[in-house]
Short mmCIF file of C-alpha atoms and ligand atoms in Angstrom, two decimals:
data_model
loop_
_atom_site.label_atom_id
_atom_site.label_comp_id
_atom_site.label_asym_id
_atom_site.label_seq_id
_atom_site.Cartn_x
_atom_site.Cartn_y
_atom_site.Cartn_z
CA MET A 1 17.58 1.43 -18.02
CA HIS A 2 14.92 3.06 -15.92
CA GLN A 3 11.89 1.53 -18.47
CA LEU A 4 12.81 -1.61 -17.22
CA THR A 5 10.69 -4.21 -14.72
CA LEU A 6 11.88 -6.39 -11.65
CA ALA A 7 11.77 -9.42 -13.91
CA GLU A 8 13.48 -7.55 -17.30
CA ILE A 9 16.46 -6.36 -14.43
CA ALA A 10 16.90 -9.82 -13.08
CA ARG A 11 17.36 -10.81 -16.58
CA GLY A 12 19.60 -7.93 -17.64
CA LEU A 13 21.98 -8.83 -13.90
CA ALA A 14 22.03 -12.31 -14.91
CA ASP A 15 23.42 -11.91 -17.97
CA LYS A 16 25.20 -9.53 -17.29
CA SER A 17 23.99 -6.66 -19.46
CA PHE A 18 24.48 -4.29 -16.63
CA SER A 19 25.53 -4.22 -13.09
CA ALA A 20 23.82 -3.47 -10.42
CA GLU A 21 25.97 -0.32 -9.38
CA GLU A 22 25.90 0.90 -13.03
CA LEU A 23 21.67 0.37 -12.30
CA THR A 24 21.88 2.23 -9.28
CA ARG A 25 23.43 4.91 -10.20
CA ALA A 26 21.27 5.47 -12.87
CA LEU A 27 18.30 5.27 -11.32
CA LEU A 28 19.90 7.66 -8.43
CA GLN A 29 20.80 10.22 -10.86
CA ARG A 30 16.78 9.78 -12.36
CA ILE A 31 15.66 10.32 -8.88
CA HIS A 32 17.92 13.64 -8.10
CA GLN A 33 16.90 15.19 -11.72
CA LEU A 34 13.09 14.32 -11.37
CA ASP A 35 11.73 13.80 -8.18
CA PRO A 36 11.46 17.72 -7.42
CA GLN A 37 8.42 17.35 -9.54
CA LEU A 38 7.18 15.10 -7.56
CA ASN A 39 8.12 15.12 -4.12
CA SER A 40 7.84 11.14 -4.04
CA PHE A 41 11.09 10.45 -1.58
CA ILE A 42 11.46 11.90 2.07
CA SER A 43 15.06 10.35 1.87
CA VAL A 44 17.40 9.46 -0.83
CA THR A 45 20.04 6.89 0.57
CA ASP A 46 22.51 7.27 -2.18
CA ASP A 47 25.49 5.66 0.24
CA LEU A 48 23.43 2.85 1.46
CA ALA A 49 22.32 2.19 -2.26
CA ILE A 50 25.62 2.43 -3.91
CA ALA A 51 26.79 0.06 -1.04
CA GLN A 52 24.28 -2.29 -1.03
CA ALA A 53 24.85 -2.67 -5.02
CA GLN A 54 28.48 -3.36 -5.04
CA ALA A 55 27.33 -6.32 -2.28
CA ALA A 56 25.32 -7.43 -4.69
CA ASP A 57 27.84 -7.29 -7.46
CA ALA A 58 30.38 -8.95 -5.17
CA ARG A 59 27.57 -11.81 -4.63
CA ARG A 60 26.56 -12.49 -7.99
CA ALA A 61 30.38 -12.60 -9.08
CA ALA A 62 31.13 -15.46 -6.50
CA GLY A 63 28.19 -17.34 -8.38
CA GLU A 64 25.05 -16.31 -6.03
CA THR A 65 21.84 -16.08 -7.97
CA GLY A 66 18.32 -14.81 -7.12
CA ALA A 67 15.67 -12.50 -8.85
CA LEU A 68 16.08 -9.75 -6.30
CA LEU A 69 19.92 -9.95 -5.99
CA GLY A 70 20.43 -6.48 -6.87
CA ALA A 71 17.30 -5.26 -7.27
CA PRO A 72 16.58 -1.54 -6.78
CA ILE A 73 13.52 -0.88 -4.72
CA ALA A 74 12.25 1.77 -2.12
CA HIS A 75 10.77 1.47 1.53
CA LYS A 76 7.33 3.24 2.29
CA ASP A 77 8.85 5.73 5.29
CA LEU A 78 7.09 3.84 7.84
CA PHE A 79 9.25 0.41 7.51
CA CYS A 80 12.32 0.63 9.89
CA THR A 81 15.57 1.18 8.30
CA LEU A 82 18.87 0.52 10.82
CA ASP A 83 20.31 4.41 11.38
CA VAL A 84 18.02 5.52 7.92
CA ARG A 85 15.81 8.09 8.76
CA THR A 86 12.06 6.51 9.64
CA SER A 87 9.91 9.26 9.83
CA CYS A 88 6.10 7.84 8.97
CA GLY A 89 5.89 11.14 7.06
CA SER A 90 5.34 12.95 10.33
CA LYS A 91 7.04 15.89 12.12
CA MET A 92 7.25 13.69 15.21
CA LEU A 93 9.45 11.56 13.91
CA ASP A 94 11.46 13.78 11.70
CA SER A 95 14.49 13.13 13.51
CA PHE A 96 13.92 9.33 14.65
CA LYS A 97 16.58 7.16 13.16
CA ALA A 98 15.63 3.63 13.62
CA PRO A 99 17.84 1.16 15.93
CA TYR A 100 16.94 -2.01 13.46
CA ASP A 101 15.52 -2.85 10.13
CA ALA A 102 12.34 -4.32 10.20
CA THR A 103 11.46 -7.87 9.39
CA VAL A 104 10.50 -6.81 5.75
CA VAL A 105 13.51 -4.35 5.07
CA ALA A 106 15.97 -7.01 6.85
CA ARG A 107 14.18 -10.02 4.54
CA LEU A 108 14.22 -7.64 1.24
CA ALA A 109 18.29 -6.67 2.34
CA ALA A 110 19.21 -10.11 2.53
CA ALA A 111 17.73 -11.36 -0.61
CA GLY A 112 20.40 -8.89 -2.41
CA THR A 113 17.64 -5.91 -2.67
CA VAL A 114 19.28 -2.31 -2.92
CA THR A 115 17.38 0.51 -1.27
CA LEU A 116 17.38 3.70 -2.97
CA GLY A 117 15.69 5.47 -0.27
CA LYS A 118 12.36 5.95 1.68
CA THR A 119 9.32 7.36 0.26
CA ASN A 120 6.82 9.88 0.96
CA MET A 121 3.61 8.72 2.39
CA ASP A 122 0.41 9.99 4.68
CA GLU A 123 1.14 10.76 7.94
CA PHE A 124 1.06 7.92 10.13
CA ALA A 125 -0.65 6.28 6.86
CA MET A 126 -3.65 8.20 7.43
CA GLY A 127 -5.16 9.14 4.71
CA SER A 128 -5.90 8.28 0.78
CA ALA A 129 -4.55 11.09 -0.99
CA ASN A 130 -0.92 11.64 0.77
CA GLU A 131 -1.56 15.24 1.17
CA SER A 132 -1.25 14.84 5.20
CA SER A 133 2.54 14.37 5.31
CA HIS A 134 4.81 16.67 7.06
CA TYR A 135 7.02 16.67 4.02
CA GLY A 136 4.66 18.25 1.49
CA ALA A 137 1.87 16.77 -0.54
CA VAL A 138 3.40 14.37 -3.57
CA LYS A 139 2.30 14.71 -7.02
CA ASN A 140 0.52 12.09 -9.39
CA PRO A 141 3.41 11.63 -12.18
CA TRP A 142 0.00 11.21 -14.78
CA ASN A 143 -0.82 15.02 -13.55
CA LEU A 144 1.13 17.11 -11.43
CA GLU A 145 -2.24 19.03 -10.39
CA HIS A 146 -3.31 15.72 -8.76
CA VAL A 147 -2.92 13.25 -6.21
CA PRO A 148 -1.20 10.10 -6.58
CA GLY A 149 -3.46 8.48 -3.86
CA GLY A 150 -2.30 7.49 -0.63
CA SER A 151 -1.08 6.48 2.38
CA SER A 152 1.69 5.13 -0.11
CA GLY A 153 1.42 7.49 -2.84
CA GLY A 154 5.32 8.39 -2.64
CA SER A 155 6.10 4.56 -3.94
CA ALA A 156 3.02 4.89 -5.89
CA ALA A 157 4.32 8.61 -8.08
CA ALA A 158 8.05 6.92 -8.36
CA VAL A 159 7.07 3.58 -9.70
CA ALA A 160 4.67 5.20 -12.06
CA ALA A 161 7.26 7.92 -12.83
CA ARG A 162 9.64 5.16 -13.73
CA LEU A 163 11.82 6.28 -11.08
CA LEU A 164 12.62 2.75 -9.83
CA PRO A 165 10.92 -0.80 -10.66
CA ALA A 166 9.06 -1.38 -7.45
CA ALA A 167 8.06 -0.41 -3.88
CA THR A 168 7.19 -1.53 -0.49
CA GLY A 169 3.70 0.41 0.75
CA THR A 170 1.20 -0.49 3.42
CA ASP A 171 -2.54 -1.23 3.20
CA THR A 172 -4.90 -0.56 6.36
CA GLY A 173 -7.98 0.18 4.37
CA GLY A 174 -6.60 0.77 1.02
CA SER A 175 -3.56 2.17 0.48
CA ILE A 176 -1.47 0.11 -1.56
CA ARG A 177 -4.66 -0.63 -4.02
CA GLN A 178 -6.02 3.29 -4.30
CA PRO A 179 -2.71 4.53 -4.90
CA ALA A 180 -1.61 2.25 -7.46
CA ALA A 181 -5.21 2.12 -8.96
CA LEU A 182 -4.67 6.52 -9.55
CA THR A 183 -1.05 5.64 -10.70
CA SER A 184 -1.61 2.53 -12.87
CA LEU A 185 0.36 0.16 -11.01
CA THR A 186 -0.03 -3.25 -9.75
CA GLY A 187 -0.26 -3.51 -6.02
CA LEU A 188 -1.44 -6.36 -3.82
CA LYS A 189 -2.16 -6.24 -0.23
CA PRO A 190 -1.74 -9.73 1.04
CA THR A 191 -3.68 -11.57 3.59
CA TYR A 192 -3.19 -10.36 6.90
CA GLY A 193 -0.70 -12.16 8.59
CA ARG A 194 1.54 -13.06 5.72
CA VAL A 195 4.03 -10.28 5.59
CA SER A 196 5.57 -9.74 8.75
CA ARG A 197 4.34 -6.42 10.70
CA TRP A 198 7.20 -6.48 12.75
CA GLY A 199 9.49 -3.10 12.37
CA MET A 200 6.26 -1.63 10.23
CA ILE A 201 5.24 1.13 12.35
CA ALA A 202 1.64 0.69 13.65
CA TYR A 203 -1.69 2.27 12.12
CA ALA A 204 -4.25 -0.21 13.14
CA SER A 205 -2.61 -3.64 14.07
CA SER A 206 -5.53 -5.61 13.37
CA LEU A 207 -5.66 -4.28 9.72
CA ASP A 208 -1.78 -3.07 8.69
CA GLN A 209 -0.42 -5.33 6.16
CA GLY A 210 2.95 -4.41 3.84
CA GLY A 211 3.37 -5.34 0.33
CA PRO A 212 4.29 -5.01 -2.85
CA MET A 213 3.82 -2.21 -5.45
CA ALA A 214 5.24 -2.50 -9.05
CA ARG A 215 4.30 -2.45 -12.92
CA THR A 216 3.18 -5.41 -13.22
CA ALA A 217 1.75 -8.54 -11.94
CA GLU A 218 4.81 -10.42 -12.39
CA ASP A 219 7.06 -7.91 -10.33
CA CYS A 220 4.67 -8.12 -7.48
CA ALA A 221 5.07 -11.53 -7.67
CA LEU A 222 8.83 -11.36 -6.95
CA LEU A 223 8.56 -9.00 -4.30
CA LEU A 224 5.87 -10.45 -2.43
CA GLN A 225 8.26 -13.48 -2.30
CA GLY A 226 10.94 -11.62 -0.51
CA MET A 227 8.67 -10.11 2.02
CA ALA A 228 6.39 -13.23 2.89
CA GLY A 229 6.64 -15.52 5.56
CA PHE A 230 6.17 -16.45 8.90
CA ASP A 231 8.03 -14.28 11.80
CA PRO A 232 8.33 -15.24 15.24
CA LYS A 233 8.78 -11.46 16.22
CA ASP A 234 4.99 -10.97 15.11
CA SER A 235 2.49 -12.49 17.05
CA THR A 236 -0.13 -11.98 14.33
CA SER A 237 2.34 -13.85 11.72
CA ILE A 238 1.16 -16.79 9.97
CA ASP A 239 3.13 -19.98 10.11
CA GLU A 240 1.97 -21.37 6.63
CA PRO A 241 4.38 -21.95 3.71
CA VAL A 242 4.90 -19.71 0.96
CA PRO A 243 4.47 -20.61 -2.31
CA ASP A 244 6.37 -19.81 -5.55
CA TYR A 245 4.65 -17.07 -6.52
CA SER A 246 6.11 -16.80 -9.71
CA ALA A 247 5.18 -20.34 -10.84
CA SER A 248 1.59 -19.49 -10.24
CA LEU A 249 1.46 -16.34 -13.00
CA ASN A 250 0.83 -18.78 -15.98
CA GLY A 251 -2.04 -20.90 -14.77
CA SER A 252 -4.71 -20.85 -17.43
CA LEU A 253 -8.14 -18.59 -16.49
CA GLN A 254 -10.55 -21.34 -18.31
CA GLY A 255 -13.30 -21.67 -15.61
CA LEU A 256 -12.33 -19.06 -13.21
CA ARG A 257 -15.00 -18.07 -11.53
CA ILE A 258 -15.87 -14.10 -11.17
CA GLY A 259 -17.91 -12.94 -8.83
CA LEU A 260 -19.22 -8.99 -9.48
CA PRO A 261 -20.59 -7.73 -6.54
CA LYS A 262 -24.04 -5.55 -6.96
CA GLU A 263 -23.11 -3.39 -4.14
CA TYR A 264 -19.81 -2.01 -6.22
CA PHE A 265 -21.62 -0.66 -9.14
CA GLY A 266 -23.95 1.24 -7.48
CA ALA A 267 -24.60 4.85 -6.78
CA GLY A 268 -21.27 6.75 -6.30
CA LEU A 269 -18.99 4.88 -9.02
CA ASP A 270 -17.89 7.19 -12.06
CA PRO A 271 -19.88 5.79 -14.63
CA ARG A 272 -16.44 6.09 -16.60
CA ILE A 273 -14.90 3.66 -14.59
CA ALA A 274 -17.61 1.56 -14.48
CA ASP A 275 -17.70 1.32 -18.09
CA LEU A 276 -13.20 0.19 -17.95
CA VAL A 277 -14.40 -1.97 -15.45
CA GLN A 278 -17.22 -3.87 -17.75
CA ALA A 279 -14.41 -4.05 -20.31
CA SER A 280 -11.83 -5.60 -18.06
CA VAL A 281 -14.25 -8.09 -17.83
CA LYS A 282 -14.64 -8.47 -21.14
CA GLU A 283 -11.26 -9.14 -21.66
CA LEU A 284 -11.00 -12.23 -18.96
CA GLU A 285 -14.20 -14.00 -20.48
CA LYS A 286 -12.01 -13.98 -23.71
CA LEU A 287 -9.56 -15.87 -21.49
CA GLY A 288 -12.13 -18.50 -20.22
CA ALA A 289 -13.53 -16.77 -16.88
CA VAL A 290 -17.21 -17.27 -15.84
CA ILE A 291 -18.73 -14.02 -14.26
CA LYS A 292 -21.69 -14.43 -11.63
CA GLU A 293 -23.33 -11.40 -9.87
CA ILE A 294 -23.14 -12.02 -6.11
CA SER A 295 -24.40 -9.87 -3.21
CA LEU A 296 -21.84 -8.51 -0.06
CA PRO A 297 -24.88 -7.20 1.66
CA ASN A 298 -23.18 -5.49 4.61
CA MET A 299 -20.91 -3.59 2.57
CA GLN A 300 -22.51 -0.30 3.23
CA HIS A 301 -21.67 -1.02 6.80
CA ALA A 302 -17.65 -0.92 5.83
CA ILE A 303 -17.09 2.62 5.84
CA PRO A 304 -18.95 3.87 9.53
CA ALA A 305 -17.31 0.45 11.06
CA TYR A 306 -13.60 1.00 9.64
CA TYR A 307 -14.01 5.00 10.67
CA VAL A 308 -14.36 3.87 14.35
CA ILE A 309 -11.65 0.44 14.57
CA ALA A 310 -8.84 2.01 12.98
CA PRO A 311 -8.90 5.25 14.77
CA ALA A 312 -9.51 3.08 17.96
CA GLU A 313 -6.49 1.36 17.40
CA ALA A 314 -4.18 4.34 16.24
CA SER A 315 -5.28 6.10 19.61
CA SER A 316 -3.55 3.15 21.38
CA ASN A 317 -1.03 2.60 19.31
CA LEU A 318 -0.41 6.87 18.81
CA SER A 319 -0.18 6.75 22.69
CA ARG A 320 3.30 6.15 22.72
CA PHE A 321 4.53 9.02 21.33
CA ASP A 322 4.60 11.37 24.34
CA GLY A 323 7.61 13.34 23.78
CA VAL A 324 9.48 10.86 26.32
CA ARG A 325 10.60 8.13 24.50
CA PHE A 326 10.68 8.71 20.76
CA GLY A 327 11.18 11.56 18.06
CA TYR A 328 10.17 15.31 18.75
CA ARG A 329 9.80 16.83 22.01
CA CYS A 330 8.62 20.48 22.84
CA GLU A 331 10.64 23.37 24.01
CA ASN A 332 11.20 24.08 27.66
CA PRO A 333 8.08 22.48 29.35
CA LYS A 334 6.52 23.71 32.67
CA ASP A 335 5.61 20.10 33.66
CA LEU A 336 5.23 16.69 32.71
CA THR A 337 1.80 17.46 31.68
CA ASP A 338 2.78 20.41 29.43
CA LEU A 339 5.55 18.27 27.98
CA TYR A 340 2.69 15.34 26.83
CA LYS A 341 0.35 18.00 25.88
CA ARG A 342 2.66 20.40 23.62
CA SER A 343 4.84 17.30 22.48
CA ARG A 344 1.76 15.62 21.07
CA GLY A 345 0.03 18.82 19.96
CA GLU A 346 3.53 20.21 17.87
CA GLY A 347 4.56 16.88 16.96
CA PHE A 348 1.02 15.44 15.14
CA GLY A 349 -0.45 16.99 11.94
CA SER A 350 -4.48 17.65 12.36
CA GLU A 351 -5.72 14.20 10.35
CA VAL A 352 -3.64 12.41 13.17
CA GLN A 353 -4.94 14.65 15.64
CA ARG A 354 -8.69 14.00 14.78
CA ARG A 355 -7.97 10.47 14.67
CA ILE A 356 -6.73 10.15 17.86
CA MET A 357 -9.70 12.22 19.36
CA VAL A 358 -11.91 9.97 17.73
CA GLY A 359 -10.42 6.49 18.63
CA THR A 360 -10.37 7.67 22.24
CA TYR A 361 -13.81 8.74 22.34
CA ALA A 362 -14.83 5.87 20.53
CA LEU A 363 -12.81 3.69 23.56
CA SER A 364 -14.12 5.71 26.52
CA ALA A 365 -16.16 4.18 29.20
CA GLY A 366 -19.50 4.15 28.45
CA TYR A 367 -19.01 4.07 24.46
CA TYR A 368 -17.05 1.35 23.97
CA ASP A 369 -20.19 -0.47 23.29
CA ALA A 370 -21.96 1.72 21.31
CA TYR A 371 -19.14 1.97 18.91
CA TYR A 372 -15.90 0.17 19.34
CA LEU A 373 -17.78 -3.37 20.08
CA LYS A 374 -21.18 -2.55 17.51
CA ALA A 375 -18.04 -2.00 14.45
CA GLN A 376 -16.34 -5.25 15.53
CA LYS A 377 -19.64 -6.94 15.14
CA ILE A 378 -20.48 -5.43 11.59
CA ARG A 379 -16.69 -6.77 10.95
CA ARG A 380 -17.59 -10.12 11.44
CA LEU A 381 -20.94 -9.55 9.37
CA ILE A 382 -18.55 -8.33 6.18
CA LYS A 383 -16.12 -11.44 6.69
CA ASN A 384 -19.43 -13.77 7.03
CA ASP A 385 -20.38 -12.08 3.39
CA PHE A 386 -17.23 -12.83 1.39
CA MET A 387 -17.21 -16.23 3.32
CA ALA A 388 -20.59 -17.18 1.56
CA ALA A 389 -19.61 -15.45 -1.40
CA PHE A 390 -16.26 -17.45 -1.84
CA GLU A 391 -18.30 -20.45 -1.87
CA GLY A 392 -19.56 -19.87 -5.24
CA VAL A 393 -16.66 -17.75 -6.94
CA ASP A 394 -12.87 -18.19 -7.16
CA VAL A 395 -12.13 -14.13 -7.15
CA ILE A 396 -14.16 -11.37 -6.72
CA LEU A 397 -14.21 -8.00 -9.42
CA GLY A 398 -14.66 -4.34 -8.99
CA PRO A 399 -13.30 -1.26 -9.26
CA THR A 400 -10.84 0.13 -7.02
CA THR A 401 -12.06 3.26 -6.69
CA PRO A 402 -15.35 5.27 -6.89
CA ASN A 403 -13.13 8.48 -8.59
CA LEU A 404 -10.33 9.33 -10.67
CA ALA A 405 -7.27 10.75 -9.11
CA TRP A 406 -8.65 14.25 -7.88
CA LYS A 407 -7.21 17.70 -7.57
CA ILE A 408 -4.70 18.17 -4.83
CA GLY A 409 -6.89 20.17 -2.42
CA ALA A 410 -9.45 19.45 -3.67
CA LYS A 411 -10.97 17.47 -0.48
CA ASN A 412 -8.93 19.51 2.44
CA ALA A 413 -12.15 21.04 3.91
CA ASP A 414 -14.42 17.62 3.99
CA PRO A 415 -12.12 14.79 5.47
CA VAL A 416 -15.19 12.40 5.03
CA ALA A 417 -15.14 13.42 1.28
CA ALA A 418 -11.80 11.03 1.26
CA TYR A 419 -12.87 8.62 3.47
CA LEU A 420 -15.41 7.78 1.26
CA GLU A 421 -13.11 7.33 -1.33
CA ASP A 422 -12.15 4.02 0.48
CA VAL A 423 -15.63 2.35 -0.06
CA TYR A 424 -14.01 -0.57 -2.24
CA THR A 425 -10.96 -1.02 -0.41
CA ILE A 426 -11.83 -1.48 3.01
CA THR A 427 -13.64 -4.52 3.29
CA ALA A 428 -10.98 -6.38 2.67
CA ASN A 429 -9.24 -5.17 5.59
CA LEU A 430 -12.09 -5.51 7.86
CA ALA A 431 -12.07 -9.38 6.44
CA GLY A 432 -8.22 -9.68 6.25
CA LEU A 433 -8.60 -10.96 2.92
CA PRO A 434 -6.00 -10.17 -0.45
CA GLY A 435 -6.51 -7.84 -2.74
CA LEU A 436 -4.71 -6.50 -5.69
CA SER A 437 -5.56 -4.02 -7.87
CA MET A 438 -4.17 -3.76 -11.68
CA PRO A 439 -4.27 -1.14 -14.10
CA ALA A 440 -7.46 -0.87 -16.42
CA GLY A 441 -7.29 2.15 -18.50
CA PHE A 442 -7.39 5.73 -18.87
CA VAL A 443 -10.51 8.79 -18.35
CA ASP A 444 -9.02 11.96 -19.44
CA GLY A 445 -5.44 11.05 -19.12
CA LEU A 446 -5.77 9.99 -15.31
CA PRO A 447 -5.57 6.08 -14.72
CA VAL A 448 -8.29 3.58 -13.57
CA GLY A 449 -7.44 0.53 -11.30
CA VAL A 450 -9.51 -2.82 -11.22
CA GLN A 451 -9.63 -4.63 -8.09
CA LEU A 452 -9.71 -8.37 -7.23
CA LEU A 453 -9.82 -10.28 -4.13
CA ALA A 454 -9.45 -13.77 -3.39
CA PRO A 455 -9.64 -16.21 -0.43
CA TYR A 456 -7.08 -16.04 2.28
CA PHE A 457 -3.79 -17.23 1.35
CA GLN A 458 -4.67 -17.27 -2.80
CA GLU A 459 -2.32 -14.08 -3.49
CA GLY A 460 -0.80 -16.35 -6.09
CA ARG A 461 -4.31 -16.16 -7.76
CA LEU A 462 -4.67 -12.71 -7.54
CA LEU A 463 -0.93 -12.67 -9.51
CA ASN A 464 -2.27 -15.02 -12.04
CA VAL A 465 -5.35 -13.78 -13.03
CA ALA A 466 -3.33 -9.88 -13.17
CA HIS A 467 -0.67 -11.67 -15.01
CA GLN A 468 -3.26 -13.37 -17.90
CA TYR A 469 -4.72 -9.79 -17.98
CA GLN A 470 -2.00 -8.21 -18.72
CA GLN A 471 -0.73 -10.92 -21.38
CA VAL A 472 -3.84 -9.34 -23.28
CA THR A 473 -3.71 -5.63 -22.51
CA ASP A 474 -1.04 -3.34 -22.42
CA TRP A 475 -2.36 -0.16 -19.67
CA HIS A 476 0.61 -1.67 -17.68
CA THR A 477 3.08 -0.84 -20.08
CA ARG A 478 2.27 3.12 -20.58
CA ALA A 479 4.42 5.45 -18.95
CA PRO A 480 3.17 9.06 -18.16
CA ASN A 481 4.20 11.87 -20.41
CA GLY A 482 7.73 13.33 -19.11
CA PHE A 483 8.77 10.45 -17.13
N1 LIG B 501 -7.27 5.66 3.66
C1 LIG B 501 -7.78 5.50 4.71
C2 LIG B 501 -7.53 5.83 6.18
O1 LIG B 501 -7.13 7.03 5.89
C3 LIG B 501 -6.76 3.62 4.35
C4 LIG B 501 -5.40 4.37 5.20
C5 LIG B 501 -4.32 2.86 4.62
O2 LIG B 501 -4.63 2.47 3.86
N2 LIG B 501 -3.31 2.88 5.00
O3 LIG B 501 -7.45 5.25 6.67
#
């Protein structure tokens, strides 16, 4: 049963091949048996899952239908879940049980999903390797010595290892698409404002966006359908109707104009990844797509701009963790200043502290104009590049990552080396555009992803292209050895 996709599960539940409870029990057993090798879960919520599965079975017996009714999923551990630990991968929130459900969690639960647990992640979603978690590194099921990507590395590893069919993730600079690429999944970062951020613990509020991670585009469509939509509780949520994403999957790609940015194929890209990306382009051409070379001239400024803006927003967002209101508090503080200092010093890990320092510096009087304001201007230039490019093409295609999944620990000595891995993904966050990564092959047994970007609110177009590609390729169906 663990090989089934969400779409196959929906059919199996509808024709009563199995019940949601049977499926849930089987997957929970698999998680307990196999996850010790991967460390992809921070919390496994057995009791909640069984109760939700029984409720889904009862709703179905009463005549209710729905693709997500009884669908097993997990949430990245930064989506608040009522009365369940929501740690954000941090010692700071190790004992924090959320007093409410995030909108995404509540919407998916109302649609009938079954929450198997909360997945491991980089601390406060800062990272590209899932090595900065307080709960330890996550292993890549394709090779246990390698990272699964991050920050949604737990969701990625769990879905790739067939512990469950789909999970939520969040993407501030690539954290859905990059781990999807490194574990051979399909992952979608929606348009900024498409999915509510209410109850999603903030890293960089102007960049963060939740989205689905699954093995197929078809499953991403199902999960996104349950996540997307206007939320009056999130002031940046956009009041646009949500299309039927599953209905968009089958459009023809005849005449689809695909732009290949020349900056995406320059120095720094592993040539073996470049070859697989070109092979995916050939497949799409066979399906009728027309290829054009384009240019995104300001792309080279994206990493420096992002690594000013994201830490600046993080330093502000994380000021609420003061040892008084949330989570960790140091022992026997001498006075209030000591309480703040030691609670934050002991509760946050080193990468989070580094970002808070960088962000505080960039926002301080005298430096604000030189760094933060400048970065915001670059952000606008990057957006303008995309707007110009989308006048001539329908989607933009390139590699998701410049390199394969690296060995655990290999980049620990040099944080900037890890920052450079985000080169192809962060531009979509800076511009607020939707982006998708899909499996496109393997090099030395490690997965490679291809990224597609589209204009605002064209998630359906991305899912359509990926689904059509997945009708003529089988990369997304391959399972790692031992799983
Ligand atoms: N790797 C990027 C960072 O560390 C992106 C993380 C994310 O998207 N949450 O900031």
